[in-house]
Each structure stands twice: as C-alpha cells, then as structure tokens.
mmCIF file of N, CA and C in Angstrom:
data_model
loop_
_atom_site.group_PDB
_atom_site.id
_atom_site.type_symbol
_atom_site.label_atom_id
_atom_site.label_comp_id
_atom_site.label_asym_id
_atom_site.label_seq_id
_atom_site.Cartn_x
_atom_site.Cartn_y
_atom_site.Cartn_z
ATOM 1 N N MET A 1 22.277 33.863 27.700
ATOM 2 C CA MET A 1 21.088 33.877 26.879
ATOM 3 C C MET A 1 20.010 32.981 27.490
ATOM 4 N N ALA A 2 18.834 33.513 27.643
ATOM 5 C CA ALA A 2 17.725 32.715 28.152
ATOM 6 C C ALA A 2 17.145 31.888 27.010
ATOM 7 N N ASP A 3 16.875 30.623 27.300
ATOM 8 C CA ASP A 3 16.364 29.722 26.266
ATOM 9 C C ASP A 3 14.990 30.127 25.760
ATOM 10 N N ARG A 4 14.172 30.684 26.627
ATOM 11 C CA ARG A 4 12.802 31.035 26.233
ATOM 12 C C ARG A 4 12.772 32.159 25.199
ATOM 13 N N GLU A 5 13.839 32.970 25.146
ATOM 14 C CA GLU A 5 13.866 34.101 24.226
ATOM 15 C C GLU A 5 14.300 33.709 22.824
ATOM 16 N N GLN A 6 14.908 32.542 22.672
ATOM 17 C CA GLN A 6 15.348 32.089 21.358
ATOM 18 C C GLN A 6 14.137 31.747 20.493
ATOM 19 N N PRO A 7 14.179 32.054 19.192
ATOM 20 C CA PRO A 7 13.027 31.771 18.326
ATOM 21 C C PRO A 7 12.841 30.270 18.085
ATOM 22 N N VAL A 8 11.576 29.877 18.003
ATOM 23 C CA VAL A 8 11.215 28.485 17.745
ATOM 24 C C VAL A 8 10.199 28.468 16.610
ATOM 25 N N THR A 9 10.414 27.599 15.621
ATOM 26 C CA THR A 9 9.495 27.487 14.493
ATOM 27 C C THR A 9 8.801 26.140 14.546
ATOM 28 N N LEU A 10 7.484 26.151 14.412
ATOM 29 C CA LEU A 10 6.710 24.913 14.384
ATOM 30 C C LEU A 10 6.193 24.672 12.970
ATOM 31 N N ARG A 11 6.378 23.457 12.475
ATOM 32 C CA ARG A 11 5.817 23.066 11.190
ATOM 33 C C ARG A 11 5.046 21.780 11.409
ATOM 34 N N THR A 12 3.839 21.716 10.866
ATOM 35 C CA THR A 12 3.059 20.491 10.996
ATOM 36 C C THR A 12 2.952 19.824 9.633
ATOM 37 N N ARG A 13 2.975 18.497 9.646
ATOM 38 C CA ARG A 13 2.791 17.729 8.422
ATOM 39 C C ARG A 13 2.008 16.461 8.759
ATOM 40 N N LYS A 14 1.574 15.770 7.726
ATOM 41 C CA LYS A 14 0.734 14.578 7.885
ATOM 42 C C LYS A 14 -0.489 14.890 8.744
ATOM 43 N N PHE A 15 -1.101 16.037 8.476
ATOM 44 C CA PHE A 15 -2.273 16.483 9.226
ATOM 45 C C PHE A 15 -3.471 15.595 8.896
ATOM 46 N N LEU A 16 -4.193 15.168 9.922
ATOM 47 C CA LEU A 16 -5.332 14.277 9.720
ATOM 48 C C LEU A 16 -6.441 14.646 10.701
ATOM 49 N N ARG A 17 -7.661 14.779 10.190
ATOM 50 C CA ARG A 17 -8.819 14.985 11.063
ATOM 51 C C ARG A 17 -9.384 13.614 11.413
ATOM 52 N N ASN A 18 -9.629 13.391 12.690
ATOM 53 C CA ASN A 18 -10.170 12.119 13.139
ATOM 54 C C ASN A 18 -11.493 12.387 13.858
ATOM 55 N N PRO A 19 -12.607 12.420 13.133
ATOM 56 C CA PRO A 19 -13.876 12.780 13.767
ATOM 57 C C PRO A 19 -14.401 11.723 14.742
ATOM 58 N N LEU A 20 -14.020 10.470 14.564
ATOM 59 C CA LEU A 20 -14.480 9.427 15.485
ATOM 60 C C LEU A 20 -13.923 9.635 16.889
ATOM 61 N N LEU A 21 -12.681 10.079 16.971
ATOM 62 C CA LEU A 21 -12.078 10.350 18.266
ATOM 63 C C LEU A 21 -12.141 11.830 18.621
ATOM 64 N N GLY A 22 -12.711 12.634 17.733
ATOM 65 C CA GLY A 22 -12.893 14.057 18.008
ATOM 66 C C GLY A 22 -11.582 14.806 18.144
ATOM 67 N N ARG A 23 -10.671 14.579 17.217
ATOM 68 C CA ARG A 23 -9.372 15.235 17.321
ATOM 69 C C ARG A 23 -8.751 15.464 15.953
ATOM 70 N N LYS A 24 -7.702 16.311 15.963
ATOM 71 C CA LYS A 24 -6.834 16.501 14.807
ATOM 72 C C LYS A 24 -5.487 15.915 15.211
ATOM 73 N N GLN A 25 -4.878 15.161 14.321
ATOM 74 C CA GLN A 25 -3.582 14.558 14.632
ATOM 75 C C GLN A 25 -2.562 14.988 13.591
ATOM 76 N N MET A 26 -1.333 15.162 14.024
ATOM 77 C CA MET A 26 -0.308 15.654 13.114
ATOM 78 C C MET A 26 1.087 15.331 13.631
ATOM 79 N N VAL A 27 2.031 15.330 12.713
ATOM 80 C CA VAL A 27 3.444 15.245 13.064
ATOM 81 C C VAL A 27 3.956 16.679 13.149
ATOM 82 N N VAL A 28 4.697 16.984 14.211
ATOM 83 C CA VAL A 28 5.181 18.340 14.435
ATOM 84 C C VAL A 28 6.701 18.353 14.307
ATOM 85 N N ASP A 29 7.205 19.230 13.436
ATOM 86 C CA ASP A 29 8.645 19.472 13.337
ATOM 87 C C ASP A 29 8.937 20.784 14.044
ATOM 88 N N VAL A 30 9.860 20.752 14.996
ATOM 89 C CA VAL A 30 10.217 21.941 15.759
ATOM 90 C C VAL A 30 11.642 22.328 15.379
ATOM 91 N N LEU A 31 11.808 23.531 14.840
ATOM 92 C CA LEU A 31 13.140 24.048 14.522
ATOM 93 C C LEU A 31 13.571 24.961 15.662
ATOM 94 N N HIS A 32 14.659 24.572 16.342
ATOM 95 C CA HIS A 32 15.120 25.355 17.486
ATOM 96 C C HIS A 32 16.646 25.508 17.448
ATOM 97 N N PRO A 33 17.170 26.328 16.504
ATOM 98 C CA PRO A 33 18.612 26.533 16.438
ATOM 99 C C PRO A 33 19.101 27.320 17.662
ATOM 100 N N ASN A 34 20.333 27.102 18.056
ATOM 101 C CA ASN A 34 20.959 27.753 19.213
ATOM 102 C C ASN A 34 20.194 27.482 20.506
ATOM 103 N N ARG A 35 19.530 26.354 20.554
ATOM 104 C CA ARG A 35 18.746 26.012 21.735
ATOM 105 C C ARG A 35 18.763 24.502 21.895
ATOM 106 N N ALA A 36 18.922 24.029 23.132
ATOM 107 C CA ALA A 36 19.040 22.587 23.348
ATOM 108 C C ALA A 36 17.745 21.861 22.996
ATOM 109 N N ASN A 37 16.640 22.298 23.569
ATOM 110 C CA ASN A 37 15.369 21.648 23.306
ATOM 111 C C ASN A 37 14.234 22.567 23.695
ATOM 112 N N VAL A 38 13.015 22.183 23.369
ATOM 113 C CA VAL A 38 11.832 22.964 23.700
ATOM 114 C C VAL A 38 10.947 22.099 24.584
ATOM 115 N N SER A 39 10.443 22.662 25.673
ATOM 116 C CA SER A 39 9.615 21.886 26.596
ATOM 117 C C SER A 39 8.262 21.573 25.957
ATOM 118 N N LYS A 40 7.689 20.450 26.382
ATOM 119 C CA LYS A 40 6.389 20.049 25.845
ATOM 120 C C LYS A 40 5.315 21.047 26.242
ATOM 121 N N ASP A 41 5.472 21.649 27.411
ATOM 122 C CA ASP A 41 4.502 22.645 27.870
ATOM 123 C C ASP A 41 4.510 23.863 26.945
ATOM 124 N N GLU A 42 5.706 24.297 26.550
ATOM 125 C CA GLU A 42 5.825 25.428 25.620
ATOM 126 C C GLU A 42 5.253 25.075 24.249
ATOM 127 N N LEU A 43 5.488 23.834 23.797
ATOM 128 C CA LEU A 43 4.947 23.394 22.509
ATOM 129 C C LEU A 43 3.425 23.356 22.539
ATOM 130 N N ARG A 44 2.860 22.900 23.658
ATOM 131 C CA ARG A 44 1.398 22.874 23.787
ATOM 132 C C ARG A 44 0.815 24.276 23.676
ATOM 133 N N SER A 45 1.453 25.241 24.328
ATOM 134 C CA SER A 45 0.926 26.610 24.278
ATOM 135 C C SER A 45 1.057 27.198 22.869
ATOM 136 N N LYS A 46 2.173 26.919 22.176
ATOM 137 C CA LYS A 46 2.353 27.437 20.818
ATOM 138 C C LYS A 46 1.372 26.797 19.837
ATOM 139 N N LEU A 47 1.128 25.497 19.983
ATOM 140 C CA LEU A 47 0.161 24.829 19.111
ATOM 141 C C LEU A 47 -1.267 25.307 19.384
ATOM 142 N N SER A 48 -1.575 25.590 20.637
ATOM 143 C CA SER A 48 -2.924 26.078 20.944
ATOM 144 C C SER A 48 -3.150 27.460 20.341
ATOM 145 N N GLU A 49 -2.100 28.298 20.306
ATOM 146 C CA GLU A 49 -2.219 29.596 19.640
ATOM 147 C C GLU A 49 -2.391 29.414 18.132
ATOM 148 N N LEU A 50 -1.619 28.482 17.573
ATOM 149 C CA LEU A 50 -1.625 28.259 16.136
ATOM 150 C C LEU A 50 -2.984 27.752 15.645
ATOM 151 N N TYR A 51 -3.601 26.834 16.416
ATOM 152 C CA TYR A 51 -4.873 26.243 16.007
ATOM 153 C C TYR A 51 -6.069 26.828 16.755
ATOM 154 N N LYS A 52 -5.855 27.928 17.489
ATOM 155 C CA LYS A 52 -6.928 28.671 18.167
ATOM 156 C C LYS A 52 -7.779 27.768 19.066
ATOM 157 N N THR A 53 -7.113 27.001 19.937
ATOM 158 C CA THR A 53 -7.805 26.168 20.907
ATOM 159 C C THR A 53 -7.245 26.442 22.291
ATOM 160 N N ASP A 54 -7.833 25.786 23.269
ATOM 161 C CA ASP A 54 -7.351 25.908 24.640
ATOM 162 C C ASP A 54 -6.148 24.988 24.826
ATOM 163 N N LYS A 55 -5.224 25.402 25.666
ATOM 164 C CA LYS A 55 -4.004 24.624 25.892
ATOM 165 C C LYS A 55 -4.328 23.255 26.505
ATOM 166 N N SER A 56 -5.413 23.166 27.271
ATOM 167 C CA SER A 56 -5.775 21.905 27.932
ATOM 168 C C SER A 56 -6.282 20.852 26.946
ATOM 169 N N GLN A 57 -6.547 21.239 25.699
ATOM 170 C CA GLN A 57 -7.033 20.293 24.687
ATOM 171 C C GLN A 57 -5.915 19.766 23.797
ATOM 172 N N VAL A 58 -4.679 20.198 24.022
ATOM 173 C CA VAL A 58 -3.551 19.823 23.167
ATOM 174 C C VAL A 58 -2.673 18.814 23.901
ATOM 175 N N MET A 59 -2.312 17.741 23.187
ATOM 176 C CA MET A 59 -1.432 16.718 23.746
ATOM 177 C C MET A 59 -0.249 16.527 22.799
ATOM 178 N N VAL A 60 0.973 16.638 23.319
ATOM 179 C CA VAL A 60 2.174 16.407 22.508
ATOM 180 C C VAL A 60 2.999 15.305 23.162
ATOM 181 N N PHE A 61 3.602 14.461 22.344
ATOM 182 C CA PHE A 61 4.413 13.360 22.876
ATOM 183 C C PHE A 61 5.329 12.817 21.802
ATOM 184 N N GLY A 62 6.272 11.988 22.195
ATOM 185 C CA GLY A 62 7.122 11.263 21.264
ATOM 186 C C GLY A 62 8.158 12.107 20.555
ATOM 187 N N PHE A 63 8.685 13.139 21.208
ATOM 188 C CA PHE A 63 9.639 14.009 20.535
ATOM 189 C C PHE A 63 11.043 13.442 20.607
ATOM 190 N N ARG A 64 11.719 13.491 19.460
ATOM 191 C CA ARG A 64 13.113 13.059 19.351
ATOM 192 C C ARG A 64 13.903 14.179 18.699
ATOM 193 N N THR A 65 15.048 14.493 19.271
ATOM 194 C CA THR A 65 15.905 15.527 18.707
ATOM 195 C C THR A 65 16.843 14.886 17.697
ATOM 196 N N GLN A 66 16.968 15.508 16.534
ATOM 197 C CA GLN A 66 17.860 14.981 15.508
ATOM 198 C C GLN A 66 19.308 15.096 15.955
ATOM 199 N N TYR A 67 20.134 14.217 15.429
ATOM 200 C CA TYR A 67 21.555 14.253 15.749
ATOM 201 C C TYR A 67 22.135 15.593 15.297
ATOM 202 N N GLY A 68 22.849 16.233 16.191
ATOM 203 C CA GLY A 68 23.397 17.544 15.893
ATOM 204 C C GLY A 68 22.542 18.664 16.462
ATOM 205 N N GLY A 69 21.317 18.351 16.820
ATOM 206 C CA GLY A 69 20.434 19.332 17.443
ATOM 207 C C GLY A 69 19.798 20.270 16.436
ATOM 208 N N GLY A 70 19.029 21.196 16.948
ATOM 209 C CA GLY A 70 18.404 22.199 16.104
ATOM 210 C C GLY A 70 17.058 21.821 15.541
ATOM 211 N N LYS A 71 16.711 20.524 15.567
ATOM 212 C CA LYS A 71 15.421 20.099 15.035
ATOM 213 C C LYS A 71 14.909 18.900 15.829
ATOM 214 N N SER A 72 13.646 18.966 16.198
ATOM 215 C CA SER A 72 12.991 17.855 16.889
ATOM 216 C C SER A 72 11.719 17.508 16.149
ATOM 217 N N THR A 73 11.343 16.241 16.212
ATOM 218 C CA THR A 73 10.130 15.781 15.566
ATOM 219 C C THR A 73 9.317 14.959 16.553
ATOM 220 N N GLY A 74 8.010 15.207 16.584
ATOM 221 C CA GLY A 74 7.132 14.471 17.482
ATOM 222 C C GLY A 74 5.716 14.465 16.967
ATOM 223 N N PHE A 75 4.793 14.118 17.842
ATOM 224 C CA PHE A 75 3.397 13.937 17.465
ATOM 225 C C PHE A 75 2.521 14.834 18.319
ATOM 226 N N ALA A 76 1.451 15.357 17.725
ATOM 227 C CA ALA A 76 0.520 16.209 18.463
ATOM 228 C C ALA A 76 -0.911 15.803 18.168
ATOM 229 N N LEU A 77 -1.746 15.882 19.209
ATOM 230 C CA LEU A 77 -3.171 15.632 19.089
ATOM 231 C C LEU A 77 -3.900 16.848 19.641
ATOM 232 N N ILE A 78 -4.850 17.372 18.874
ATOM 233 C CA ILE A 78 -5.646 18.505 19.334
ATOM 234 C C ILE A 78 -7.096 18.043 19.396
ATOM 235 N N TYR A 79 -7.634 17.945 20.614
ATOM 236 C CA TYR A 79 -8.992 17.461 20.821
ATOM 237 C C TYR A 79 -9.995 18.595 20.730
ATOM 238 N N GLU A 80 -11.239 18.243 20.384
ATOM 239 C CA GLU A 80 -12.303 19.232 20.280
ATOM 240 C C GLU A 80 -12.771 19.700 21.650
ATOM 241 N N SER A 81 -12.641 18.841 22.674
ATOM 242 C CA SER A 81 -13.021 19.227 24.030
ATOM 243 C C SER A 81 -12.147 18.481 25.029
ATOM 244 N N THR A 82 -12.095 18.993 26.245
ATOM 245 C CA THR A 82 -11.302 18.325 27.282
ATOM 246 C C THR A 82 -11.954 17.007 27.695
ATOM 247 N N ALA A 83 -13.283 16.903 27.543
ATOM 248 C CA ALA A 83 -13.967 15.651 27.874
ATOM 249 C C ALA A 83 -13.502 14.530 26.944
ATOM 250 N N GLN A 84 -13.343 14.845 25.664
ATOM 251 C CA GLN A 84 -12.867 13.828 24.721
ATOM 252 C C GLN A 84 -11.404 13.490 24.987
ATOM 253 N N LEU A 85 -10.625 14.479 25.382
ATOM 254 C CA LEU A 85 -9.222 14.234 25.737
ATOM 255 C C LEU A 85 -9.141 13.237 26.880
ATOM 256 N N LYS A 86 -9.961 13.444 27.913
ATOM 257 C CA LYS A 86 -9.936 12.552 29.077
ATOM 258 C C LYS A 86 -10.503 11.175 28.748
ATOM 259 N N GLN A 87 -11.400 11.114 27.759
ATOM 260 C CA GLN A 87 -11.996 9.828 27.394
ATOM 261 C C GLN A 87 -11.035 8.956 26.598
ATOM 262 N N PHE A 88 -10.286 9.552 25.671
ATOM 263 C CA PHE A 88 -9.504 8.757 24.726
ATOM 264 C C PHE A 88 -8.011 8.674 25.029
ATOM 265 N N GLU A 89 -7.464 9.583 25.806
ATOM 266 C CA GLU A 89 -6.032 9.568 26.075
ATOM 267 C C GLU A 89 -5.694 8.550 27.163
ATOM 268 N N PRO A 90 -4.532 7.904 27.065
ATOM 269 C CA PRO A 90 -4.098 7.000 28.128
ATOM 270 C C PRO A 90 -3.868 7.771 29.435
ATOM 271 N N HIS A 91 -4.059 7.091 30.542
ATOM 272 C CA HIS A 91 -4.002 7.737 31.858
ATOM 273 C C HIS A 91 -2.629 8.351 32.129
ATOM 274 N N TYR A 92 -1.550 7.686 31.718
ATOM 275 C CA TYR A 92 -0.218 8.203 32.022
ATOM 276 C C TYR A 92 0.044 9.534 31.326
ATOM 277 N N ARG A 93 -0.546 9.728 30.128
ATOM 278 C CA ARG A 93 -0.364 11.005 29.445
ATOM 279 C C ARG A 93 -1.212 12.093 30.091
ATOM 280 N N LEU A 94 -2.373 11.715 30.627
ATOM 281 C CA LEU A 94 -3.183 12.684 31.362
ATOM 282 C C LEU A 94 -2.454 13.134 32.631
ATOM 283 N N VAL A 95 -1.752 12.213 33.265
ATOM 284 C CA VAL A 95 -0.980 12.548 34.470
ATOM 285 C C VAL A 95 0.136 13.523 34.121
ATOM 286 N N ARG A 96 0.769 13.333 32.966
ATOM 287 C CA ARG A 96 1.872 14.207 32.540
ATOM 288 C C ARG A 96 1.456 15.661 32.409
ATOM 289 N N ILE A 97 0.251 15.890 31.879
ATOM 290 C CA ILE A 97 -0.179 17.279 31.676
ATOM 291 C C ILE A 97 -0.955 17.820 32.867
ATOM 292 N N GLY A 98 -1.198 16.974 33.872
ATOM 293 C CA GLY A 98 -1.893 17.424 35.072
ATOM 294 C C GLY A 98 -3.399 17.316 34.991
ATOM 295 N N ALA A 99 -3.936 16.579 34.020
ATOM 296 C CA ALA A 99 -5.378 16.421 33.888
ATOM 297 C C ALA A 99 -5.916 15.290 34.760
ATOM 298 N N ALA A 100 -5.027 14.466 35.311
ATOM 299 C CA ALA A 100 -5.428 13.367 36.194
ATOM 300 C C ALA A 100 -4.361 13.198 37.267
ATOM 301 N N THR A 101 -4.717 12.490 38.328
ATOM 302 C CA THR A 101 -3.748 12.247 39.399
ATOM 303 C C THR A 101 -3.216 10.827 39.280
ATOM 304 N N LYS A 102 -1.978 10.657 39.664
ATOM 305 C CA LYS A 102 -1.338 9.358 39.579
ATOM 306 C C LYS A 102 -1.858 8.451 40.689
ATOM 307 N N VAL A 103 -2.141 7.207 40.340
ATOM 308 C CA VAL A 103 -2.603 6.242 41.323
ATOM 309 C C VAL A 103 -1.387 5.742 42.086
ATOM 310 N N GLU A 104 -1.391 5.997 43.397
ATOM 311 C CA GLU A 104 -0.266 5.569 44.228
ATOM 312 C C GLU A 104 -0.492 4.124 44.660
ATOM 313 N N LYS A 105 0.475 3.273 44.384
ATOM 314 C CA LYS A 105 0.385 1.888 44.815
ATOM 315 C C LYS A 105 1.773 1.417 45.217
ATOM 316 N N ALA A 106 1.816 0.290 45.907
ATOM 317 C CA ALA A 106 3.092 -0.253 46.372
ATOM 318 C C ALA A 106 3.941 -0.663 45.177
ATOM 319 N N SER A 107 5.242 -0.758 45.414
ATOM 320 C CA SER A 107 6.137 -1.118 44.317
ATOM 321 C C SER A 107 5.868 -2.554 43.859
ATOM 322 N N ARG A 108 6.317 -2.858 42.673
ATOM 323 C CA ARG A 108 6.077 -4.172 42.072
ATOM 324 C C ARG A 108 6.641 -5.285 42.952
ATOM 325 N N GLN A 109 7.826 -5.060 43.500
ATOM 326 C CA GLN A 109 8.455 -6.074 44.345
ATOM 327 C C GLN A 109 7.643 -6.290 45.622
ATOM 328 N N GLN A 110 7.153 -5.219 46.220
ATOM 329 C CA GLN A 110 6.348 -5.351 47.441
ATOM 330 C C GLN A 110 5.045 -6.091 47.168
ATOM 331 N N ARG A 111 4.422 -5.827 46.004
ATOM 332 C CA ARG A 111 3.185 -6.525 45.668
ATOM 333 C C ARG A 111 3.439 -8.024 45.492
ATOM 334 N N LYS A 112 4.552 -8.382 44.871
ATOM 335 C CA LYS A 112 4.869 -9.799 44.681
ATOM 336 C C LYS A 112 5.152 -10.476 46.016
ATOM 337 N N GLN A 113 5.870 -9.770 46.904
ATOM 338 C CA GLN A 113 6.167 -10.354 48.214
ATOM 339 C C GLN A 113 4.896 -10.559 49.017
ATOM 340 N N ARG A 114 3.964 -9.610 48.943
ATOM 341 C CA ARG A 114 2.691 -9.733 49.653
ATOM 342 C C ARG A 114 1.894 -10.917 49.117
ATOM 343 N N LYS A 115 1.908 -11.095 47.787
ATOM 344 C CA LYS A 115 1.191 -12.215 47.168
ATOM 345 C C LYS A 115 1.776 -13.542 47.653
ATOM 346 N N ASN A 116 3.105 -13.628 47.701
ATOM 347 C CA ASN A 116 3.745 -14.880 48.114
ATOM 348 C C ASN A 116 3.560 -15.156 49.592
ATOM 349 N N ARG A 117 3.501 -14.103 50.427
ATOM 350 C CA ARG A 117 3.216 -14.305 51.854
ATOM 351 C C ARG A 117 1.781 -14.791 52.038
ATOM 352 N N ALA A 118 0.880 -14.283 51.230
ATOM 353 C CA ALA A 118 -0.523 -14.699 51.336
ATOM 354 C C ALA A 118 -0.703 -16.146 50.912
ATOM 355 N N LYS A 119 0.161 -16.657 50.045
ATOM 356 C CA LYS A 119 0.056 -18.044 49.601
ATOM 357 C C LYS A 119 0.405 -19.007 50.736
ATOM 358 N N THR A 120 1.243 -18.564 51.689
ATOM 359 C CA THR A 120 1.687 -19.473 52.752
ATOM 360 C C THR A 120 0.598 -19.717 53.778
ATOM 361 N N VAL A 121 -0.265 -18.745 54.030
ATOM 362 C CA VAL A 121 -1.327 -18.933 55.017
ATOM 363 C C VAL A 121 -2.575 -19.402 54.281
ATOM 364 N N ARG A 122 -2.824 -20.696 54.356
ATOM 365 C CA ARG A 122 -3.939 -21.272 53.597
ATOM 366 C C ARG A 122 -5.107 -21.512 54.536
ATOM 367 N N GLY A 123 -6.252 -21.020 54.154
ATOM 368 C CA GLY A 123 -7.450 -21.271 54.933
ATOM 369 C C GLY A 123 -7.678 -20.292 56.072
ATOM 370 N N THR A 124 -6.778 -19.352 56.295
ATOM 371 C CA THR A 124 -6.968 -18.348 57.335
ATOM 372 C C THR A 124 -7.150 -16.991 56.676
ATOM 373 N N ALA A 125 -7.436 -15.989 57.491
ATOM 374 C CA ALA A 125 -7.611 -14.638 56.951
ATOM 375 C C ALA A 125 -6.301 -14.158 56.356
ATOM 376 N N LYS A 126 -6.346 -13.687 55.117
ATOM 377 C CA LYS A 126 -5.117 -13.327 54.418
ATOM 378 C C LYS A 126 -4.857 -11.833 54.437
ATOM 379 N N THR A 127 -5.466 -11.120 55.362
ATOM 380 C CA THR A 127 -5.295 -9.666 55.369
ATOM 381 C C THR A 127 -3.903 -9.269 55.832
ATOM 382 N N LYS A 128 -3.381 -9.925 56.855
ATOM 383 C CA LYS A 128 -2.063 -9.550 57.364
ATOM 384 C C LYS A 128 -0.940 -10.349 56.724
ATOM 385 N N GLY A 129 -1.246 -11.464 56.140
ATOM 386 C CA GLY A 129 -0.203 -12.315 55.584
ATOM 387 C C GLY A 129 0.306 -13.252 56.652
ATOM 388 N N ALA A 130 1.505 -13.753 56.478
ATOM 389 C CA ALA A 130 2.090 -14.680 57.444
ATOM 390 C C ALA A 130 2.617 -13.891 58.625
ATOM 391 N N SER A 131 1.760 -13.674 59.634
ATOM 392 C CA SER A 131 2.185 -12.886 60.784
ATOM 393 C C SER A 131 3.039 -13.717 61.738
ATOM 394 N N LYS A 132 2.739 -15.013 61.830
ATOM 395 C CA LYS A 132 3.534 -15.890 62.707
ATOM 396 C C LYS A 132 4.665 -16.522 61.900
ATOM 397 N N ASP A 133 5.830 -16.552 62.469
ATOM 398 C CA ASP A 133 6.956 -17.220 61.811
ATOM 399 C C ASP A 133 6.908 -18.698 62.141
ATOM 400 N N LYS A 134 6.966 -19.528 61.144
ATOM 401 C CA LYS A 134 6.964 -20.961 61.367
ATOM 402 C C LYS A 134 8.368 -21.391 61.766
ATOM 403 N N LYS A 135 8.445 -22.238 62.791
ATOM 404 C CA LYS A 135 9.748 -22.694 63.245
ATOM 405 C C LYS A 135 10.218 -23.838 62.353
ATOM 406 N N LYS A 136 11.467 -23.741 61.939
ATOM 407 C CA LYS A 136 12.030 -24.776 61.086
ATOM 408 C C LYS A 136 12.552 -25.905 61.972
ATOM 409 N N LYS A 137 12.324 -27.161 61.551
ATOM 410 C CA LYS A 137 12.767 -28.305 62.350
ATOM 411 C C LYS A 137 14.069 -28.846 61.842
#
C-alpha cells in the first residue's frame, strides 16, 4: 500500500486572524489511520487547497504524533503574501521550505579554536592566526 493513497483528514481549531503580522494561525489536527505519518509538504499543499491560497504562503511546524499513532497535532500559519512570510518567519523555517538558503559557516568547535588561536598573537595581523609555533623551553 502506498502511503500517499491513504486518506488524510485535516481539522483546524483555535483559529485566529492576526492582521498585524498578516496571517491566520491555527492548531491543525491530522487524522491519518493506517498510515505512519504525513509529510509537512503534503500538509502545506492540503491546507493551501482548504484555504484557497498558494502553497508558498503556508507554514506548518511543531507536529507531534499521538501515542498509538493515527493522529498528529501541530501548528499552521497562513500568510497573506510571501513577502510577509519572509519578513516575519524565522530564517531556519524559511530554509526548511526552500524560501531561503542556509548560511554556510564553520562548525562551532572550529570557530572557538580560531578565536583562541587569534588570542595568542597579540599586536600582529590576526588573519592567519598563530602561524608560527612557539618553542617551549
């Protein structure tokens, strides 16, 4: 059995219009019997059909499956425009849906090591760090 063919029911509750942020916010209950889980991408497309908006304006997150399966609960935000979505949503959630690119940076440990190497060379150019090894006496 293909998972996509199994029926999925969406119910929204605690619906709230937030005109200051230009969005509708709601708690989403997903009923998915005989199915392990429903992807967030599929939920976004179903919610966009339900509320007659574009899929790029819908953000879903925070889904937890109930013990025993068959039901998941999470949160959904439907923005009035993609510009408002990009303005108010955190960057990591924009990266998840593909609306932004992830900022590539060195790992946390490498950044700390670079900082500590730069502390050892005082008064010189700190671009390379401690390039010369100091001889221990």
